[in-house]
């Protein structure tokens, strides 16, 4: 608290203020709402407030739902990290279909405007007061939340980031972490794929699909993949698909039935949604698992329980956030991905990079299925 003096000239001051200075008030003035004061000096108590400095950074902002054109390249303010937080300057940002879902309103953002993005890799530039275990200069990554990765710099909870092994390039990490962690919980925990299983992977040449095929093959499963073009079919085969179906040329349900001699598959990994959902159920064997983890073609129609009862099927709509609730789960999931990258089990297909400022084009290309493998946004000037 400090005292500041300044001259007053016939000020009209409210009674509530003047009551703090009784010597300046006469008995006739106490009934007035405002009191004229002659030239004098009033000493005001001014409390000093500490204001956190802010930095202006570039980021993609969404002010309304819609197509790629609603992604706006803007200046935003970024303050200092608070308790339990770190500030990270992003080196590479992963583009994922969940970003499109938030942009279109399939998933609801907490508030508007918002900065999309659920995956990034960068260098720590500041740490919150009292924080241990993180220091300026650390290379860290996060995947799955909080949202806000489409920015040059961002503030993150320290317990949501994982250390990046020095042997793996940050751009490679941004292209695989979220997708790899998704593949990990789908194959290892949601349904545990084992040697001898037959699995069906839709969008087998996509970011997650490519990793599912590689990993399932390494686990000893027979992998069937669906794709849209001959070029993507070649990639799927290279990623470990034993059987590839170009769904624009043949019915995938009939083809799966032929491949499995009418037995069906143990599990379907379906990220397409509306266009493939019913066919995926038809491909399952008795007590098979339908794992619906995306909806690039739209939300599937409602499914009556009786549709599952025909073959005692299991249906789940999982989210990675529910499989990385604890810090230990997060570190274990990311650690298994990093280990498989280092050992060569997972080969990263980073086929497309865009400047962060061109996120509009990147979204348009991903949504129209012009991309294959992973898509990475690079902050301008990084």
CSV table of C-alpha atoms in Angstrom, one decimal:
chain,number,residue,atom,x,y,z
A,1,UNK,CA,0.0,0.0,0.0
A,2,UNK,CA,1.4,3.4,-0.9
A,3,UNK,CA,0.0,6.9,-0.4
A,4,UNK,CA,-0.3,9.3,-3.3
A,5,UNK,CA,-1.0,13.1,-3.0
A,6,UNK,CA,-2.7,15.2,-5.7
A,7,UNK,CA,-4.4,18.6,-5.7
A,8,UNK,CA,-8.3,18.8,-5.8
A,9,UNK,CA,-10.2,21.9,-7.2
A,10,UNK,CA,-13.8,22.1,-6.2
A,11,UNK,CA,-14.4,18.4,-6.6
A,12,UNK,CA,-17.8,16.9,-6.1
A,13,UNK,CA,-17.1,13.8,-4.1
A,14,UNK,CA,-19.6,11.2,-2.9
A,15,UNK,CA,-20.4,11.0,0.8
A,16,UNK,CA,-19.2,7.4,1.0
A,17,UNK,CA,-15.7,8.6,-0.1
A,18,UNK,CA,-15.7,11.7,2.1
A,19,UNK,CA,-16.7,9.7,5.2
A,20,UNK,CA,-13.2,8.3,5.2
A,21,UNK,CA,-11.9,11.9,5.8
A,22,UNK,CA,-14.1,13.3,8.7
A,23,UNK,CA,-11.9,16.4,9.3
A,24,UNK,CA,-12.8,17.7,5.9
A,25,UNK,CA,-16.6,17.6,6.5
A,26,UNK,CA,-18.8,20.1,8.4
A,27,UNK,CA,-22.1,19.2,10.1
A,28,UNK,CA,-24.0,20.9,7.3
A,29,UNK,CA,-22.3,18.9,4.7
A,30,UNK,CA,-22.9,15.5,6.1
A,31,UNK,CA,-26.5,15.3,4.7
A,32,UNK,CA,-25.3,16.1,1.2
A,33,UNK,CA,-24.8,13.3,-1.3
A,34,UNK,CA,-21.9,15.2,-2.9
A,35,UNK,CA,-19.6,17.6,-1.1
A,36,UNK,CA,-17.8,20.5,-2.8
A,37,UNK,CA,-14.2,20.8,-1.6
A,38,UNK,CA,-12.0,23.9,-2.0
A,39,UNK,CA,-8.5,23.6,-3.3
A,40,UNK,CA,-6.7,21.2,-1.1
A,41,UNK,CA,-4.7,18.1,-1.1
A,42,UNK,CA,-6.2,14.6,-0.5
A,43,UNK,CA,-3.9,11.7,0.2
A,44,UNK,CA,-5.3,8.6,-1.5
A,45,UNK,CA,-4.4,5.1,-0.6
A,46,UNK,CA,-3.5,3.2,-3.8
A,47,UNK,CA,-2.9,-0.5,-3.7
A,48,UNK,CA,-0.2,-1.7,-6.1
A,49,UNK,CA,-1.3,-4.7,-8.2
A,50,UNK,CA,1.1,-7.0,-9.9
A,51,UNK,CA,0.1,-7.5,-13.5
A,52,UNK,CA,1.4,-10.6,-15.3
A,53,UNK,CA,3.2,-9.6,-18.5
A,54,UNK,CA,1.6,-10.8,-21.7
A,55,UNK,CA,3.1,-11.8,-25.0
A,56,UNK,CA,1.3,-11.6,-28.3
A,57,UNK,CA,1.6,-14.9,-30.4
A,58,UNK,CA,-0.1,-16.1,-33.5
A,59,UNK,CA,-2.8,-18.8,-33.3
A,60,UNK,CA,-5.7,-20.2,-35.3
A,61,UNK,CA,-9.0,-19.1,-33.7
A,62,UNK,CA,-12.6,-20.4,-34.4
A,63,UNK,CA,-15.3,-17.9,-33.7
A,64,UNK,CA,-18.2,-19.9,-35.3
A,65,UNK,CA,-18.8,-23.4,-36.4
A,66,UNK,CA,-18.4,-24.3,-40.1
A,67,UNK,CA,-16.1,-25.4,-42.8
A,68,UNK,CA,-12.3,-24.9,-43.0
A,69,UNK,CA,-12.9,-21.2,-43.8
A,70,UNK,CA,-13.8,-20.5,-40.1
A,71,UNK,CA,-10.2,-21.1,-39.1
A,72,UNK,CA,-8.8,-17.6,-38.6
A,73,UNK,CA,-5.1,-16.6,-38.2
A,74,UNK,CA,-5.0,-14.1,-35.4
A,75,UNK,CA,-2.9,-12.5,-32.7
A,76,UNK,CA,-3.7,-13.7,-29.1
A,77,UNK,CA,-2.3,-12.8,-25.7
A,78,UNK,CA,-0.3,-15.3,-23.7
A,79,UNK,CA,0.5,-14.8,-20.1
A,80,UNK,CA,3.0,-16.4,-17.8
A,81,UNK,CA,2.4,-20.0,-16.5
A,82,UNK,CA,0.8,-20.3,-13.1
A,83,UNK,CA,1.1,-23.0,-10.4
A,84,UNK,CA,1.4,-26.4,-12.1
A,85,UNK,CA,1.8,-25.0,-15.6
A,86,UNK,CA,4.4,-24.6,-18.2
A,87,UNK,CA,4.7,-22.4,-21.3
A,88,UNK,CA,5.7,-24.3,-24.5
A,89,UNK,CA,6.9,-22.9,-27.8
A,90,UNK,CA,5.6,-25.4,-30.4
A,91,UNK,CA,7.9,-26.9,-33.0
A,92,UNK,CA,5.3,-29.2,-34.6
A,93,UNK,CA,1.5,-29.7,-34.3
A,94,UNK,CA,-0.4,-32.8,-35.2
A,95,UNK,CA,-3.5,-32.5,-37.3
A,96,UNK,CA,-6.2,-35.0,-36.4
A,97,UNK,CA,-9.9,-35.7,-37.3
A,98,UNK,CA,-11.0,-34.7,-33.8
A,99,UNK,CA,-9.9,-31.1,-34.8
A,100,UNK,CA,-12.5,-31.2,-37.6
A,101,UNK,CA,-15.1,-32.6,-35.2
A,102,UNK,CA,-14.7,-29.6,-32.9
A,103,UNK,CA,-14.6,-27.1,-35.8
A,104,UNK,CA,-17.9,-28.5,-37.2
A,105,UNK,CA,-19.6,-28.9,-33.8
A,106,UNK,CA,-19.8,-32.7,-33.7
A,107,UNK,CA,-17.9,-32.3,-30.4
A,108,UNK,CA,-18.7,-29.2,-28.4
A,109,UNK,CA,-16.0,-26.7,-27.5
A,110,UNK,CA,-16.2,-25.2,-24.0
A,111,UNK,CA,-16.4,-21.6,-25.2
A,112,UNK,CA,-16.0,-19.3,-28.2
A,113,UNK,CA,-13.7,-18.3,-29.7
A,114,UNK,CA,-11.4,-21.3,-29.2
A,115,UNK,CA,-8.0,-22.5,-30.5
A,116,UNK,CA,-8.3,-26.0,-31.9
A,117,UNK,CA,-5.6,-28.7,-31.7
A,118,UNK,CA,-5.0,-31.7,-29.4
A,119,UNK,CA,-1.4,-32.6,-30.1
A,120,UNK,CA,1.9,-30.7,-30.2
A,121,UNK,CA,5.6,-31.0,-29.5
A,122,UNK,CA,7.7,-28.1,-28.3
A,123,UNK,CA,10.3,-26.6,-26.0
A,124,UNK,CA,9.6,-25.4,-22.5
A,125,UNK,CA,10.2,-21.6,-22.3
A,126,UNK,CA,8.9,-20.9,-18.8
A,127,UNK,CA,7.7,-22.9,-15.8
A,128,UNK,CA,5.2,-21.9,-13.1
A,129,UNK,CA,6.2,-21.0,-9.6
A,130,UNK,CA,7.4,-23.9,-7.5
A,131,UNK,CA,7.1,-26.4,-10.2
A,132,UNK,CA,9.6,-29.3,-10.2
A,133,UNK,CA,10.4,-32.0,-12.7
A,134,UNK,CA,10.3,-29.6,-15.7
A,135,UNK,CA,12.8,-26.9,-16.7
A,136,UNK,CA,13.3,-24.4,-19.5
A,137,UNK,CA,14.7,-26.1,-22.6
A,138,UNK,CA,13.0,-29.5,-22.1
A,139,UNK,CA,11.4,-31.0,-25.2
A,140,UNK,CA,7.9,-32.2,-24.3
A,141,UNK,CA,4.8,-33.4,-26.1
A,142,UNK,CA,1.1,-33.8,-25.3
A,143,UNK,CA,-1.8,-35.5,-26.9
A,144,UNK,CA,-5.5,-35.5,-26.2
A,145,UNK,CA,-6.0,-32.3,-24.3
A,146,UNK,CA,-6.3,-29.6,-23.3
A,147,UNK,CA,-7.3,-28.1,-26.7
A,148,UNK,CA,-5.3,-25.3,-28.0
A,149,UNK,CA,-2.3,-26.7,-30.0
A,150,UNK,CA,-2.8,-24.5,-33.1
A,151,UNK,CA,-0.6,-21.7,-31.7
A,152,UNK,CA,3.0,-20.6,-31.8
A,153,UNK,CA,3.1,-20.9,-28.0
A,154,UNK,CA,0.7,-22.2,-25.4
A,155,UNK,CA,0.2,-22.7,-21.6
A,156,UNK,CA,-0.1,-26.4,-20.6
A,157,UNK,CA,-0.7,-28.3,-17.4
A,158,UNK,CA,2.7,-29.8,-16.5
A,159,UNK,CA,1.1,-33.2,-15.7
A,160,UNK,CA,-0.4,-33.5,-19.2
A,161,UNK,CA,3.0,-33.5,-21.1
A,162,UNK,CA,5.4,-36.3,-21.6
A,163,UNK,CA,9.2,-36.1,-22.1
A,164,UNK,CA,10.3,-36.7,-25.7
A,165,UNK,CA,13.1,-39.2,-26.2
A,166,UNK,CA,16.1,-37.3,-27.7
A,167,UNK,CA,16.4,-40.1,-30.4
A,168,UNK,CA,13.0,-39.1,-32.0
A,169,UNK,CA,12.6,-36.0,-34.0
A,170,UNK,CA,9.9,-33.6,-32.7
A,171,UNK,CA,8.2,-33.6,-36.1
A,172,UNK,CA,8.0,-37.4,-36.0
A,173,UNK,CA,6.5,-37.2,-32.5
A,174,UNK,CA,3.9,-34.7,-33.6
A,175,UNK,CA,2.9,-37.0,-36.5
A,176,UNK,CA,2.5,-40.1,-34.3
A,177,UNK,CA,1.8,-39.4,-30.6
A,178,UNK,CA,-2.0,-39.0,-30.6
A,179,UNK,CA,-2.6,-41.5,-33.3
A,180,UNK,CA,-0.1,-43.9,-31.8
A,181,UNK,CA,-1.6,-43.6,-28.3
A,182,UNK,CA,-5.0,-44.2,-29.9
A,183,UNK,CA,-3.8,-47.3,-31.6
A,184,UNK,CA,-2.2,-48.5,-28.3
A,185,UNK,CA,-5.4,-48.4,-26.3
A,186,UNK,CA,-7.5,-49.8,-29.2
A,187,UNK,CA,-5.3,-52.8,-29.8
A,188,UNK,CA,-3.9,-53.4,-26.3
A,189,UNK,CA,-6.8,-52.5,-23.9
A,190,UNK,CA,-10.1,-51.8,-25.6
A,191,UNK,CA,-9.9,-55.2,-27.4
A,192,UNK,CA,-6.6,-57.1,-26.8
A,193,UNK,CA,-5.5,-58.3,-30.2
A,194,UNK,CA,-3.5,-61.5,-30.1
A,195,UNK,CA,-1.8,-63.9,-32.5
A,196,UNK,CA,-4.4,-65.8,-34.5
A,197,UNK,CA,-7.1,-63.1,-34.5
A,198,UNK,CA,-8.5,-61.6,-37.7
A,199,UNK,CA,-9.1,-57.8,-37.6
A,200,UNK,CA,-10.8,-55.4,-40.0
A,201,UNK,CA,-9.4,-51.9,-40.1
A,202,UNK,CA,-11.4,-49.2,-42.0
A,203,UNK,CA,-9.5,-46.3,-43.5
A,204,UNK,CA,-6.4,-48.4,-43.4
A,205,UNK,CA,-4.2,-45.8,-45.1
A,206,UNK,CA,-5.2,-43.0,-42.7
A,207,UNK,CA,-3.2,-41.7,-39.8
A,208,UNK,CA,-4.5,-44.1,-37.2
A,209,UNK,CA,-5.4,-46.8,-39.7
A,210,UNK,CA,-1.8,-47.1,-40.9
A,211,UNK,CA,-0.5,-47.6,-37.3
A,212,UNK,CA,-3.3,-50.1,-36.5
A,213,UNK,CA,-2.3,-52.2,-39.5
A,214,UNK,CA,1.4,-52.2,-38.6
A,215,UNK,CA,0.9,-52.9,-34.9
A,216,UNK,CA,-1.8,-55.6,-35.4
A,217,UNK,CA,0.5,-57.3,-37.9
A,218,UNK,CA,3.4,-57.2,-35.4
A,219,UNK,CA,1.1,-58.8,-32.8
A,220,UNK,CA,0.4,-61.8,-35.1
A,221,UNK,CA,-3.1,-60.9,-36.3
A,222,UNK,CA,-4.4,-61.3,-39.8
A,223,UNK,CA,-5.2,-57.8,-41.0
A,224,UNK,CA,-7.9,-56.8,-43.5
A,225,UNK,CA,-8.0,-53.2,-44.5
A,226,UNK,CA,-10.4,-51.0,-46.5
A,227,UNK,CA,-9.2,-48.1,-48.6
A,228,UNK,CA,-10.6,-45.8,-51.3
A,229,UNK,CA,-7.9,-45.9,-54.0
A,230,UNK,CA,-5.3,-48.2,-55.5
A,231,UNK,CA,-2.5,-45.9,-54.3
A,232,UNK,CA,-3.8,-46.2,-50.7
A,233,UNK,CA,-4.1,-50.0,-51.2
A,234,UNK,CA,-0.4,-50.2,-52.0
A,235,UNK,CA,0.4,-48.3,-48.8
A,236,UNK,CA,-1.9,-50.5,-46.7
A,237,UNK,CA,-0.1,-53.6,-48.0
A,238,UNK,CA,3.2,-52.0,-47.1
A,239,UNK,CA,1.9,-51.3,-43.6
A,240,UNK,CA,1.1,-55.0,-43.0
A,241,UNK,CA,-2.4,-55.6,-44.4
A,242,UNK,CA,-2.7,-59.2,-45.6
A,243,UNK,CA,-5.9,-58.4,-47.5
A,244,UNK,CA,-6.8,-55.0,-48.9
A,245,UNK,CA,-10.3,-54.1,-50.1
A,246,UNK,CA,-11.0,-51.0,-52.3
A,247,UNK,CA,-14.5,-50.3,-51.1
A,248,UNK,CA,-15.4,-48.3,-54.2
A,249,UNK,CA,-14.8,-51.3,-56.4
A,250,UNK,CA,-16.2,-54.1,-54.3
A,251,UNK,CA,-18.6,-54.7,-51.3
A,252,UNK,CA,-16.4,-55.0,-48.2
A,253,UNK,CA,-18.9,-57.2,-46.3
A,254,UNK,CA,-19.0,-59.8,-49.1
A,255,UNK,CA,-15.2,-59.7,-49.4
A,256,UNK,CA,-14.6,-60.1,-45.7
A,257,UNK,CA,-17.0,-63.1,-45.7
A,258,UNK,CA,-14.9,-64.6,-48.5
A,259,UNK,CA,-11.6,-64.0,-46.8
A,260,UNK,CA,-12.8,-65.5,-43.5
A,261,UNK,CA,-14.8,-68.4,-45.1
A,262,UNK,CA,-17.9,-67.0,-43.6
A,263,UNK,CA,-16.6,-66.9,-40.0
A,264,UNK,CA,-16.2,-63.2,-39.7
A,265,UNK,CA,-13.6,-61.2,-37.7
A,266,UNK,CA,-12.9,-60.9,-34.0
A,267,UNK,CA,-12.9,-57.1,-34.1
A,268,UNK,CA,-13.6,-54.2,-36.4
A,269,UNK,CA,-11.9,-50.8,-35.9
A,270,UNK,CA,-14.2,-48.3,-37.5
A,271,UNK,CA,-13.3,-44.6,-37.8
A,272,UNK,CA,-15.6,-43.9,-40.7
A,273,UNK,CA,-19.0,-44.1,-39.0
A,274,UNK,CA,-22.2,-43.8,-40.9
A,275,UNK,CA,-21.1,-45.3,-44.2
A,276,UNK,CA,-19.6,-48.4,-42.8
A,277,UNK,CA,-21.3,-49.0,-39.4
A,278,UNK,CA,-23.9,-51.6,-40.3
A,279,UNK,CA,-21.6,-53.4,-42.7
A,280,UNK,CA,-19.0,-53.6,-39.9
A,281,UNK,CA,-21.5,-55.3,-37.6
A,282,UNK,CA,-22.2,-57.8,-40.4
A,283,UNK,CA,-18.5,-58.6,-40.6
A,284,UNK,CA,-18.2,-59.7,-37.0
A,285,UNK,CA,-18.1,-63.3,-35.8
A,286,UNK,CA,-20.2,-64.4,-32.8
A,287,UNK,CA,-19.2,-62.5,-29.7
A,288,UNK,CA,-17.1,-60.1,-31.9
A,289,UNK,CA,-16.2,-56.5,-30.9
A,290,UNK,CA,-17.4,-53.5,-32.8
A,291,UNK,CA,-15.0,-50.6,-31.9
A,292,UNK,CA,-16.4,-47.4,-33.3
A,293,UNK,CA,-13.8,-44.7,-32.7
A,294,UNK,CA,-14.6,-42.1,-35.3
A,295,UNK,CA,-17.2,-40.8,-37.7
A,296,UNK,CA,-15.5,-39.2,-40.7
A,297,UNK,CA,-18.6,-39.9,-42.9
A,298,UNK,CA,-21.1,-38.7,-40.2
A,299,UNK,CA,-22.7,-40.1,-37.1
A,300,UNK,CA,-24.0,-43.7,-37.4
A,301,UNK,CA,-27.7,-44.3,-37.2
A,302,UNK,CA,-29.1,-45.5,-33.8
A,303,UNK,CA,-28.6,-49.2,-33.2
A,304,UNK,CA,-31.3,-51.2,-31.5
A,305,UNK,CA,-30.0,-53.6,-28.9
A,306,UNK,CA,-31.6,-56.4,-30.8
A,307,UNK,CA,-29.1,-55.9,-33.6
A,308,UNK,CA,-26.3,-56.9,-31.2
A,309,UNK,CA,-28.3,-59.8,-29.8
A,310,UNK,CA,-28.2,-61.7,-33.1
A,311,UNK,CA,-24.5,-62.7,-32.5
A,312,UNK,CA,-24.1,-61.5,-28.9
A,313,UNK,CA,-21.9,-58.7,-30.2
A,314,UNK,CA,-20.0,-56.1,-28.1
A,315,UNK,CA,-20.2,-52.4,-29.1
A,316,UNK,CA,-18.0,-49.6,-27.7
A,317,UNK,CA,-17.4,-46.0,-28.5
A,318,UNK,CA,-14.1,-45.3,-26.7
A,319,UNK,CA,-12.2,-42.1,-26.1
A,320,UNK,CA,-8.5,-42.0,-25.5
A,321,UNK,CA,-9.0,-39.5,-22.6
A,322,UNK,CA,-10.7,-42.3,-20.6
A,323,UNK,CA,-7.7,-44.6,-21.1
A,324,UNK,CA,-5.1,-42.0,-20.0
A,325,UNK,CA,-6.9,-40.7,-16.9
A,326,UNK,CA,-4.0,-41.1,-14.5
A,327,UNK,CA,-0.4,-39.9,-14.9
A,328,UNK,CA,0.8,-43.5,-14.9
A,329,UNK,CA,-1.6,-44.5,-17.7
A,330,UNK,CA,-0.5,-41.5,-19.8
A,331,UNK,CA,3.2,-42.2,-19.4
A,332,UNK,CA,2.8,-46.0,-20.0
A,333,UNK,CA,0.7,-45.4,-23.2
A,334,UNK,CA,3.1,-42.8,-24.6
A,335,UNK,CA,6.1,-44.9,-23.6
A,336,UNK,CA,4.9,-48.0,-25.5
A,337,UNK,CA,4.4,-45.8,-28.6
A,338,UNK,CA,7.9,-44.4,-28.3
A,339,UNK,CA,9.4,-47.8,-27.8
A,340,UNK,CA,7.7,-49.2,-30.9
A,341,UNK,CA,8.9,-46.3,-33.0
A,342,UNK,CA,12.4,-46.8,-31.7
A,343,UNK,CA,12.3,-50.6,-32.4
A,344,UNK,CA,10.9,-50.1,-35.9
A,345,UNK,CA,7.5,-51.8,-35.2
A,346,UNK,CA,5.9,-48.5,-36.1
A,347,UNK,CA,7.0,-46.6,-39.1
A,348,UNK,CA,5.8,-43.1,-39.3
A,349,UNK,CA,4.2,-41.9,-42.6
A,350,UNK,CA,4.5,-38.2,-42.4
A,351,UNK,CA,3.3,-37.5,-45.9
A,352,UNK,CA,2.0,-34.0,-45.5
A,353,UNK,CA,3.2,-30.8,-43.8
A,354,UNK,CA,1.6,-27.4,-43.9
A,355,UNK,CA,2.5,-24.0,-42.3
A,356,UNK,CA,0.3,-23.4,-39.3
A,357,UNK,CA,-1.1,-20.3,-41.0
A,358,UNK,CA,-2.4,-22.5,-43.8
A,359,UNK,CA,-4.5,-24.7,-41.5
A,360,UNK,CA,-7.5,-23.9,-43.7
A,361,UNK,CA,-6.0,-25.8,-46.6
A,362,UNK,CA,-4.8,-28.6,-44.4
A,363,UNK,CA,-8.3,-29.2,-43.0
A,364,UNK,CA,-9.8,-29.1,-46.5
A,365,UNK,CA,-7.4,-31.7,-47.7
A,366,UNK,CA,-7.8,-34.0,-44.7
A,367,UNK,CA,-11.6,-33.8,-44.8
A,368,UNK,CA,-11.8,-34.5,-48.5
A,369,UNK,CA,-9.5,-37.6,-48.0
A,370,UNK,CA,-6.7,-36.1,-50.2
A,371,UNK,CA,-4.2,-37.0,-47.6
A,372,UNK,CA,-2.7,-40.3,-46.4
A,373,UNK,CA,-0.7,-41.1,-43.3
A,374,UNK,CA,-0.1,-38.2,-40.8
A,375,UNK,CA,-0.5,-34.5,-41.4
A,376,UNK,CA,1.7,-32.0,-39.4
A,377,UNK,CA,1.4,-28.3,-39.0
A,378,UNK,CA,4.6,-26.3,-38.6
A,379,UNK,CA,4.5,-22.9,-36.8
A,380,UNK,CA,5.5,-20.2,-39.3
A,381,UNK,CA,9.2,-19.5,-38.8
A,382,UNK,CA,9.8,-22.5,-36.5
